[in-house]
PDB file of C-alpha atoms in Angstrom:
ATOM      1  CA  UNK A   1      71.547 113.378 102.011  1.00  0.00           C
ATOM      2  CA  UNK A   2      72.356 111.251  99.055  1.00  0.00           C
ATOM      3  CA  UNK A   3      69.964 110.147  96.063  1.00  0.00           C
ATOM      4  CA  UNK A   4      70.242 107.893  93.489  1.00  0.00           C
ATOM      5  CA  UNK A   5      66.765 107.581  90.931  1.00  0.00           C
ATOM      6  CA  UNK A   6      66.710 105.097  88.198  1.00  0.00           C
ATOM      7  CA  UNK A   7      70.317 105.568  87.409  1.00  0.00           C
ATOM      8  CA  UNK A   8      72.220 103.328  84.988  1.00  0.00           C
ATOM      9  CA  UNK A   9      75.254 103.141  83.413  1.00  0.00           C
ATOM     10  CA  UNK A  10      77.017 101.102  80.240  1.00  0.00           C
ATOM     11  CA  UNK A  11      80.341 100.433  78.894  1.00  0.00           C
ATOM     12  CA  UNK A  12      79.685  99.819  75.481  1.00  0.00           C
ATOM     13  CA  UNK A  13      77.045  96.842  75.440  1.00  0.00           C
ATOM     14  CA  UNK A  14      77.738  95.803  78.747  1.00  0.00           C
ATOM     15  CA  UNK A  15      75.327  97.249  81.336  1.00  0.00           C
ATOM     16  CA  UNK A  16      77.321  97.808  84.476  1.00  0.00           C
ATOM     17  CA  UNK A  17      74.350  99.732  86.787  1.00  0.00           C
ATOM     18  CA  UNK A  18      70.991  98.924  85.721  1.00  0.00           C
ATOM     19  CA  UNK A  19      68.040 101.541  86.913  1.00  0.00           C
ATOM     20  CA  UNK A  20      69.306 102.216  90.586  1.00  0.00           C
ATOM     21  CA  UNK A  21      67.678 103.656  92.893  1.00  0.00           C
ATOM     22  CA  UNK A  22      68.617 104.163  96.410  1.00  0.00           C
ATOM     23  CA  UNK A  23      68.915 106.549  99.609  1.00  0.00           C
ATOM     24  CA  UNK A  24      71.805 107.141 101.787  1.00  0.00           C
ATOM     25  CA  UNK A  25      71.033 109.459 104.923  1.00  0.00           C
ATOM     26  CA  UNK A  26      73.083 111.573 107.440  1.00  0.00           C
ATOM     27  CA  UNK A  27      74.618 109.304 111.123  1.00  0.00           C
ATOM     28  CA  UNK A  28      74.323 105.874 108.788  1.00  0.00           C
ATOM     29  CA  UNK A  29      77.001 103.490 107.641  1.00  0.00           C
ATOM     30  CA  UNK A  30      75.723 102.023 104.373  1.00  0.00           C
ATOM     31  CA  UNK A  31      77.847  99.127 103.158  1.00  0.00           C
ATOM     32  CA  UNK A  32      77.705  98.335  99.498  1.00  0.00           C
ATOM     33  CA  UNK A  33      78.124  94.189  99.371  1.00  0.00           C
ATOM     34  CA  UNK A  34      78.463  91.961  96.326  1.00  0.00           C
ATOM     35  CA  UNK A  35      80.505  89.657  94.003  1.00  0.00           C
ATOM     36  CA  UNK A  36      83.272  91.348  92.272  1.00  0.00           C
ATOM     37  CA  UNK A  37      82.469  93.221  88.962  1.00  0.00           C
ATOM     38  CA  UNK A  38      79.382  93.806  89.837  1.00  0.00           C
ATOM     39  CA  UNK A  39      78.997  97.191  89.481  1.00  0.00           C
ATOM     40  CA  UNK A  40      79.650  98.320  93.184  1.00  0.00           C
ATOM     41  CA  UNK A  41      82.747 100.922  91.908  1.00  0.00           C
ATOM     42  CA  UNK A  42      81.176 101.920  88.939  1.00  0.00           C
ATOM     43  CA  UNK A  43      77.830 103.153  91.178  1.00  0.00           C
ATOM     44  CA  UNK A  44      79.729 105.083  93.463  1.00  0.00           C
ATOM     45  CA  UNK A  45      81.895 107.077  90.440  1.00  0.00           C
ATOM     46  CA  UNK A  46      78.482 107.686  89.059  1.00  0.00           C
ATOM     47  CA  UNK A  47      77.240 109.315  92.305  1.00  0.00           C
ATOM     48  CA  UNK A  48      80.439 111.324  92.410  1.00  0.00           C
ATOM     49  CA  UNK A  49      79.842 112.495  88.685  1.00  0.00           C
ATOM     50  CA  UNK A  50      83.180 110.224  87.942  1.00  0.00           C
ATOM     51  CA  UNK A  51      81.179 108.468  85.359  1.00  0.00           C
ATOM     52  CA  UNK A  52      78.684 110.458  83.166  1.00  0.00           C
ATOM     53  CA  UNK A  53      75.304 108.430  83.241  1.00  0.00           C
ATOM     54  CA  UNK A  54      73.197 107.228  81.054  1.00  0.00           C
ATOM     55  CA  UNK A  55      70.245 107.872  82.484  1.00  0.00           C
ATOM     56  CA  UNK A  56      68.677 108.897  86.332  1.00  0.00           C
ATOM     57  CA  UNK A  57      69.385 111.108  88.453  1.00  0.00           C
ATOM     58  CA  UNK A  58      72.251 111.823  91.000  1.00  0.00           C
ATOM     59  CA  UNK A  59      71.506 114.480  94.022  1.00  0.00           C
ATOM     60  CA  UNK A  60      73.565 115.542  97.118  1.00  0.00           C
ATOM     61  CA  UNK A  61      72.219 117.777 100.050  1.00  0.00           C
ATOM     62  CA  UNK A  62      69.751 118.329  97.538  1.00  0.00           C
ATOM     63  CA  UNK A  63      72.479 119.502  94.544  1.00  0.00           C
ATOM     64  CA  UNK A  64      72.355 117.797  91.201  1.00  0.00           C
ATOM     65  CA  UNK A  65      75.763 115.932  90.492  1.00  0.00           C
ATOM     66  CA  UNK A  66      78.143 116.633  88.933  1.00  0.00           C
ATOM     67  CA  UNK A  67      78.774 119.268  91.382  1.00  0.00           C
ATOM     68  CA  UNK A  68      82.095 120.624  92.047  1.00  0.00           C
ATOM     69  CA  UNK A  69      81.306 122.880  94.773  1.00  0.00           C
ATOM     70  CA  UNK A  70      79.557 119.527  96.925  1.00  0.00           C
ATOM     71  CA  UNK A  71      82.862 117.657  96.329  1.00  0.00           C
ATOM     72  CA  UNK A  72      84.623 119.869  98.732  1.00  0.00           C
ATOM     73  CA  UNK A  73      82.198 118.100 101.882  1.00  0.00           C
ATOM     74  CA  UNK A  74      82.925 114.720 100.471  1.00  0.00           C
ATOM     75  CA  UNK A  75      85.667 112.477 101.516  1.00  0.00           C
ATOM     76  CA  UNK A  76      86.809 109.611  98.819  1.00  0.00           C
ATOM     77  CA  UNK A  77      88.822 106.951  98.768  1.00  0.00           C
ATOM     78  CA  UNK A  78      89.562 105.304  95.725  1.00  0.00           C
ATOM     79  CA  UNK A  79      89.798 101.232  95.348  1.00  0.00           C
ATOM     80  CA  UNK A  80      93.460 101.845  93.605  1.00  0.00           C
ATOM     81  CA  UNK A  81      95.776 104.225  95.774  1.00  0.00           C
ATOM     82  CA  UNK A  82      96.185 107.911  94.166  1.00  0.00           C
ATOM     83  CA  UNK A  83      99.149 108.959  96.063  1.00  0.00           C
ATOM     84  CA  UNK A  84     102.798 110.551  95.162  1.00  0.00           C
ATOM     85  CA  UNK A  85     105.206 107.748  94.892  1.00  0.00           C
ATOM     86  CA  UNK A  86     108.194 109.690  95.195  1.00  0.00           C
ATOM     87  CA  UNK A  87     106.543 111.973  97.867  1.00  0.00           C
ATOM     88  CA  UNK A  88     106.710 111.149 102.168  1.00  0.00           C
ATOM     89  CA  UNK A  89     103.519 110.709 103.656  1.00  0.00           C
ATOM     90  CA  UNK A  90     103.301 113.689 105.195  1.00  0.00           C
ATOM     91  CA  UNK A  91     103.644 115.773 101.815  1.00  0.00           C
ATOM     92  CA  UNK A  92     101.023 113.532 100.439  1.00  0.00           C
ATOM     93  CA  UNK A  93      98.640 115.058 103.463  1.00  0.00           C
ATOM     94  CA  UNK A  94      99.937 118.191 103.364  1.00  0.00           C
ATOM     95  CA  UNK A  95      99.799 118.500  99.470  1.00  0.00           C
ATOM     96  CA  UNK A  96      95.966 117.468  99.807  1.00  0.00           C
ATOM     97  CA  UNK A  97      95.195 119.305 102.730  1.00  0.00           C
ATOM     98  CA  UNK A  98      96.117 122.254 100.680  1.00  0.00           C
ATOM     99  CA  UNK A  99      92.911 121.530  98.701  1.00  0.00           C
ATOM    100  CA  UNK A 100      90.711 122.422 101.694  1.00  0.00           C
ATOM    101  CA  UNK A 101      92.927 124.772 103.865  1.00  0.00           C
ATOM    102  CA  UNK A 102      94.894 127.565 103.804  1.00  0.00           C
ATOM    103  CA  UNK A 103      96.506 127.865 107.270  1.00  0.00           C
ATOM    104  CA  UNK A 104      99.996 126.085 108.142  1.00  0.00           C
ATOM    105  CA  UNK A 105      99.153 125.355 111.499  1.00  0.00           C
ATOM    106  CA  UNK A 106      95.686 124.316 110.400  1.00  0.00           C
ATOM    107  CA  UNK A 107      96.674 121.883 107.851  1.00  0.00           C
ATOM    108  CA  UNK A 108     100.250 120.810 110.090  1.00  0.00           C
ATOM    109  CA  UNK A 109      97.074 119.711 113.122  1.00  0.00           C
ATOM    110  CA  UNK A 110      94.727 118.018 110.333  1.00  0.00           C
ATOM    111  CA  UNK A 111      97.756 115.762 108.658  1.00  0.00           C
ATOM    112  CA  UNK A 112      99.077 114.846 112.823  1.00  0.00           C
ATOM    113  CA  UNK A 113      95.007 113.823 113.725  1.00  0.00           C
ATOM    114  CA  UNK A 114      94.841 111.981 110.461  1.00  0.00           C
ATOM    115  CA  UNK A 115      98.201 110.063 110.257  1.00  0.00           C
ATOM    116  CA  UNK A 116      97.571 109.387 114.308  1.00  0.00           C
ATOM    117  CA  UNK A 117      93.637 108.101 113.260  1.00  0.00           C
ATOM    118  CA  UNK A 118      95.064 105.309 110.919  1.00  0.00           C
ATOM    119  CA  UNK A 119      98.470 104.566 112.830  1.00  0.00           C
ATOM    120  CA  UNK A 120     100.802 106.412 110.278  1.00  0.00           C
ATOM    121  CA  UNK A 121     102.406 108.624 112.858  1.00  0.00           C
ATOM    122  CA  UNK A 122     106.407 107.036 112.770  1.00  0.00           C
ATOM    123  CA  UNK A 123     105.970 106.619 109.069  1.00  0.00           C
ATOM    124  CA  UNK A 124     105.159 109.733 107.932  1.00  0.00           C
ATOM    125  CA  UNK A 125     108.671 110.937 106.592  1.00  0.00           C
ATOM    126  CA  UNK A 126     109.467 108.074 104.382  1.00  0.00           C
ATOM    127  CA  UNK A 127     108.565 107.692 100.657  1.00  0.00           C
ATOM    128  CA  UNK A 128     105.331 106.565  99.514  1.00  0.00           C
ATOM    129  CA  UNK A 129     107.728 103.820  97.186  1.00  0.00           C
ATOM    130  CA  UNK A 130     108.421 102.593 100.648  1.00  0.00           C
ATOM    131  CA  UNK A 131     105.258 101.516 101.907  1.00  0.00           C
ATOM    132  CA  UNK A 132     103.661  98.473 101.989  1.00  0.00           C
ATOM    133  CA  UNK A 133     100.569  98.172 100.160  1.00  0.00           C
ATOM    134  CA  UNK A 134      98.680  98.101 103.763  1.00  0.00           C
ATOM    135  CA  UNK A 135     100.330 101.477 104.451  1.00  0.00           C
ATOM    136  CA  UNK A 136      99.387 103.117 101.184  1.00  0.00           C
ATOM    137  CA  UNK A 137      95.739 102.032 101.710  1.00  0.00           C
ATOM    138  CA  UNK A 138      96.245 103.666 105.284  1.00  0.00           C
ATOM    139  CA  UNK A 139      97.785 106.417 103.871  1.00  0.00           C
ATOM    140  CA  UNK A 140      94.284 107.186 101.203  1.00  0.00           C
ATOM    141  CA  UNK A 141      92.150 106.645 104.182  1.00  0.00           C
ATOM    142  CA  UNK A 142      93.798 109.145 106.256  1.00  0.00           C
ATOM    143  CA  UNK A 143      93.417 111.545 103.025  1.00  0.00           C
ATOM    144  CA  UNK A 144      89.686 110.851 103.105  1.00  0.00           C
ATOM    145  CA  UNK A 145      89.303 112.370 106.598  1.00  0.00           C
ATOM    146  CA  UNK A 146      91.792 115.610 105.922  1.00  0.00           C
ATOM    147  CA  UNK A 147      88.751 118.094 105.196  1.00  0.00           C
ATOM    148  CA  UNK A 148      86.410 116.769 107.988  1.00  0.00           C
ATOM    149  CA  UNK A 149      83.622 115.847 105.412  1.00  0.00           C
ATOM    150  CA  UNK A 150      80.318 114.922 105.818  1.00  0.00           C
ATOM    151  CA  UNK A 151      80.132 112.323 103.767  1.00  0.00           C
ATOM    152  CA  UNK A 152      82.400 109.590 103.287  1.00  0.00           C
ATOM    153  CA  UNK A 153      82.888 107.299 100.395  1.00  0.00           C
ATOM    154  CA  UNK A 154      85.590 104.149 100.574  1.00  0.00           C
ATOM    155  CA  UNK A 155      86.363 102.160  98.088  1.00  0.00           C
ATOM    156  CA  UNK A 156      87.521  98.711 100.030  1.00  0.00           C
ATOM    157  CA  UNK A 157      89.052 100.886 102.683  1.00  0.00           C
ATOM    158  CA  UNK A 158      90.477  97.810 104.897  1.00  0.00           C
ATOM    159  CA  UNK A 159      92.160  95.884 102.425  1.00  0.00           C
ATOM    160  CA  UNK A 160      95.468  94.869 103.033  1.00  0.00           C
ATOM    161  CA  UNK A 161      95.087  96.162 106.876  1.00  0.00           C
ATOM    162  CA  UNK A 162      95.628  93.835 109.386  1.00  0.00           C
ATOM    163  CA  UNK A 163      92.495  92.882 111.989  1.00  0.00           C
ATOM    164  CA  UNK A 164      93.905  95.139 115.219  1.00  0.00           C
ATOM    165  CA  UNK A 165      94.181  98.173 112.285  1.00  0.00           C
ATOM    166  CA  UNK A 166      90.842  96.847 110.794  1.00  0.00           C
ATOM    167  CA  UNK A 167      89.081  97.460 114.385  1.00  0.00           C
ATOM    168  CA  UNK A 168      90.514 100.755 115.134  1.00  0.00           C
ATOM    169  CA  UNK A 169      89.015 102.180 111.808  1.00  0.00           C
ATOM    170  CA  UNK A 170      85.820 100.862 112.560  1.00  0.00           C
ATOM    171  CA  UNK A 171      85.958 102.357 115.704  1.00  0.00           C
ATOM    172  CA  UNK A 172      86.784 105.908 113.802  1.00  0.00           C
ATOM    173  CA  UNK A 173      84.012 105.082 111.118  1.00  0.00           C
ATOM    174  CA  UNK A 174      81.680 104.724 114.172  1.00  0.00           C
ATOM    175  CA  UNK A 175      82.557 108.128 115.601  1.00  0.00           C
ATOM    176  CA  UNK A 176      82.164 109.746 112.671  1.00  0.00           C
ATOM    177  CA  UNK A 177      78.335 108.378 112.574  1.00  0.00           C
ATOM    178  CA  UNK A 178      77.547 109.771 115.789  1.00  0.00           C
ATOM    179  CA  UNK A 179      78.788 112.803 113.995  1.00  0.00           C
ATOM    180  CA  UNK A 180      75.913 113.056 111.830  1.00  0.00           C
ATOM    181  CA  UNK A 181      78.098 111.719 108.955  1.00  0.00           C
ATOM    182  CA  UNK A 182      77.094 109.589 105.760  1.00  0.00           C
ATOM    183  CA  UNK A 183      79.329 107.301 105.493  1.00  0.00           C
ATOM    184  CA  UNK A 184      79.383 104.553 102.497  1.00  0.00           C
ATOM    185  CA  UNK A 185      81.705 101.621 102.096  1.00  0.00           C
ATOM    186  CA  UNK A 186      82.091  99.348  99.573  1.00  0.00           C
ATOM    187  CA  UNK A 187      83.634  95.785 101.425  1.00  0.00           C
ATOM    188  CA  UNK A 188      84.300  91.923 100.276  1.00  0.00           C
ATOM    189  CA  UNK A 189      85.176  91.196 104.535  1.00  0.00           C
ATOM    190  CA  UNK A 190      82.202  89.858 105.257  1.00  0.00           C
ATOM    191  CA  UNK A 191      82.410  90.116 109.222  1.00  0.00           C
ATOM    192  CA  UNK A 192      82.471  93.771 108.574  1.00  0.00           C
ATOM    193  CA  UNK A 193      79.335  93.984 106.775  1.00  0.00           C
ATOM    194  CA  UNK A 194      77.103  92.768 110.123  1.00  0.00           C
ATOM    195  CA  UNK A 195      78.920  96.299 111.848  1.00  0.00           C
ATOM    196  CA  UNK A 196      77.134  98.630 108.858  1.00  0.00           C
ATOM    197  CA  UNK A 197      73.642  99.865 109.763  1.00  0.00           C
ATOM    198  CA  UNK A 198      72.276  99.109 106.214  1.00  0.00           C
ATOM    199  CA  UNK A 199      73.579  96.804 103.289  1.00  0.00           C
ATOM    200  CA  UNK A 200      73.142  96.770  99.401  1.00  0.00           C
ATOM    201  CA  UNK A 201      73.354  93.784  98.451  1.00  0.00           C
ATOM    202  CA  UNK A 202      73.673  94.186  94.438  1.00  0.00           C
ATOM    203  CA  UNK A 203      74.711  91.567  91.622  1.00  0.00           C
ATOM    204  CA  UNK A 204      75.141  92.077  87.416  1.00  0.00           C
ATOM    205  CA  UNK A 205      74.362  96.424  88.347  1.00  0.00           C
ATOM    206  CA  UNK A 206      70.773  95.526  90.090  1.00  0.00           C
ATOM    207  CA  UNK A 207      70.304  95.670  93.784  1.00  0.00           C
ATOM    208  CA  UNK A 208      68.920  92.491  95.048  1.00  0.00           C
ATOM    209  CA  UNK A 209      68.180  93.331  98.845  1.00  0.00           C
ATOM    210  CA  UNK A 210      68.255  96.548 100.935  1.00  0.00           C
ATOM    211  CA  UNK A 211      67.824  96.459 105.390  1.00  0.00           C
ATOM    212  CA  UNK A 212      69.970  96.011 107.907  1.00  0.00           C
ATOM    213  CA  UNK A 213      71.978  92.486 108.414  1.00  0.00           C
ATOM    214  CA  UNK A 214      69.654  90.994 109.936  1.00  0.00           C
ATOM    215  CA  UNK A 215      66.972  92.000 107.247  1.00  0.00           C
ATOM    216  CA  UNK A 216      69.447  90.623 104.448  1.00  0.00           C
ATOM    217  CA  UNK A 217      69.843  87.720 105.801  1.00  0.00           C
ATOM    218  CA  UNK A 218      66.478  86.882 107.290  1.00  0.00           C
ATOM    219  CA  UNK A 219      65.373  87.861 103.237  1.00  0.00           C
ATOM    220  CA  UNK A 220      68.602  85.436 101.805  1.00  0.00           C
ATOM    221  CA  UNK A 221      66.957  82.469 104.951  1.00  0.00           C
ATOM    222  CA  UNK A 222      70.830  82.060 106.411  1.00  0.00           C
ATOM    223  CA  UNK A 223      71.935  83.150 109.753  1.00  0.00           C
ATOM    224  CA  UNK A 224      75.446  84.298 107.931  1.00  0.00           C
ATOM    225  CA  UNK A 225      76.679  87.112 105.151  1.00  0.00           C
ATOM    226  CA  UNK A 226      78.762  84.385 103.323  1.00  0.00           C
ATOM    227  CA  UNK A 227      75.287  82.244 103.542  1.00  0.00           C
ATOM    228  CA  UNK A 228      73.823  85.624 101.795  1.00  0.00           C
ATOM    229  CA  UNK A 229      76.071  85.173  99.301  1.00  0.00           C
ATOM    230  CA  UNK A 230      76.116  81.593  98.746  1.00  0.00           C
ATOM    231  CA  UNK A 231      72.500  81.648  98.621  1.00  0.00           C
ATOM    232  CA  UNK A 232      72.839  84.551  95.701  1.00  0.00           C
ATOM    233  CA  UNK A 233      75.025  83.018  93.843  1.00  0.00           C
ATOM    234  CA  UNK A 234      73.327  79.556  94.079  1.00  0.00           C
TER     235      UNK A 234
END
């Protein structure tokens, strides 16, 4: 569904994704693991044409990225909250909904299944300025899901979410799998990277280790993710 060949990617001398290449198929969740600043963001803006590359090759259901059309079956949510401040939540879903769909009763059902999926439903007429940042993450995730897409990209979805909240998405995340979906997520909780079906484990824009969990960490000789990363690091 997704693939990424040799692609790289620099900010002035400092290389930020070094010759990637990896695969990312339909019914999988594919967590993206690693330090901070190294280069997990900056990969996925490149796959979503966000970030012109330097090099390598981008494709999605077989289209070459950037590709505006192939945006419209992808749902993204961003590490820093794009929302309306001085909007409710429900005109923030209703205002991106509008992106996608054209009936009222259409897009009034998609915002009540979304806001309902993430636990937004008694919140949904105040203020964005309101919310707490837990809420505003809830509120981008639920803006991912508006147009049904079959891919999803999240960008730390569950930070700031509290564990029952945490589970719940999961749960929704796990549906959506059995739904034929691709479905990548970038994550620093490391007890939710043992529920993704495949890891990238990458440091300074290389990926060091690709397989499930229990491949990582059988490859990193620790029976944990935090040894994984310890032994990394070390």
């Amino acid at each position: 569904m997704i693939e990424v060949k040799n692609v790289s990617k620099s900010f002035g001398k400092q290389q930020v994704v070094d010759d990637i290449s990896i695969s990312f198929n339909a019914g999988e969740v594919v967590g993206l693991i690693g330090p901070s600043g190294t280069g997990k963001t900056t990969l996925i803006q490149c796959i979503l044409g966000m970030e012109k590359i330097d090099g390598g090759q981008v494709t999605i259901q077989e289209h070459t990225m950037p590709n505006r059309k192939i945006l419209s079956n992808i749902g993204y949510m961003a590490q820093n909250d794009a929302l309306y401040n001085d909007l409710t939540g429900r005109e923030n879903l209703t205002f991106f909904a509008r992106i996608y769909m054209r009936d009222k009763e259409d897009i009034k059902k998609r915002v009540n299944l979304c806001s309902s999926m993430v636990q937004l439903d008694n919140d949904l007429d105040k203020k964005v300025e309101m919310y707490s940042g837990g809420m505003k993450r809830r509120l981008s995730l639920a803006i991912s899901f508006l147009q049904n897409p079959n891919i999803l990209i999240l960008d730390e979805p569950t930070v700031g979410i509290d564990p029952k909240l945490r589970q719940t998405i999961w749960k929704d995340l796990t549906k959506a799998k059995a739904e034929d979906k691709c479905i990548i997520v970038t994550t620093h909780v490391l007890d939710e990277a043992t529920r993704c079906d495949k890891l990238v484990l990458m440091n300074q824009g290389k990926i060091l280790a690709t397989g499930t969990p229990d491949e990582v960490k059988k490859q990193y000789h620790t029976d944990t993710i935090e040894g994984v990363f310890l032994n990394m690091e070390g």
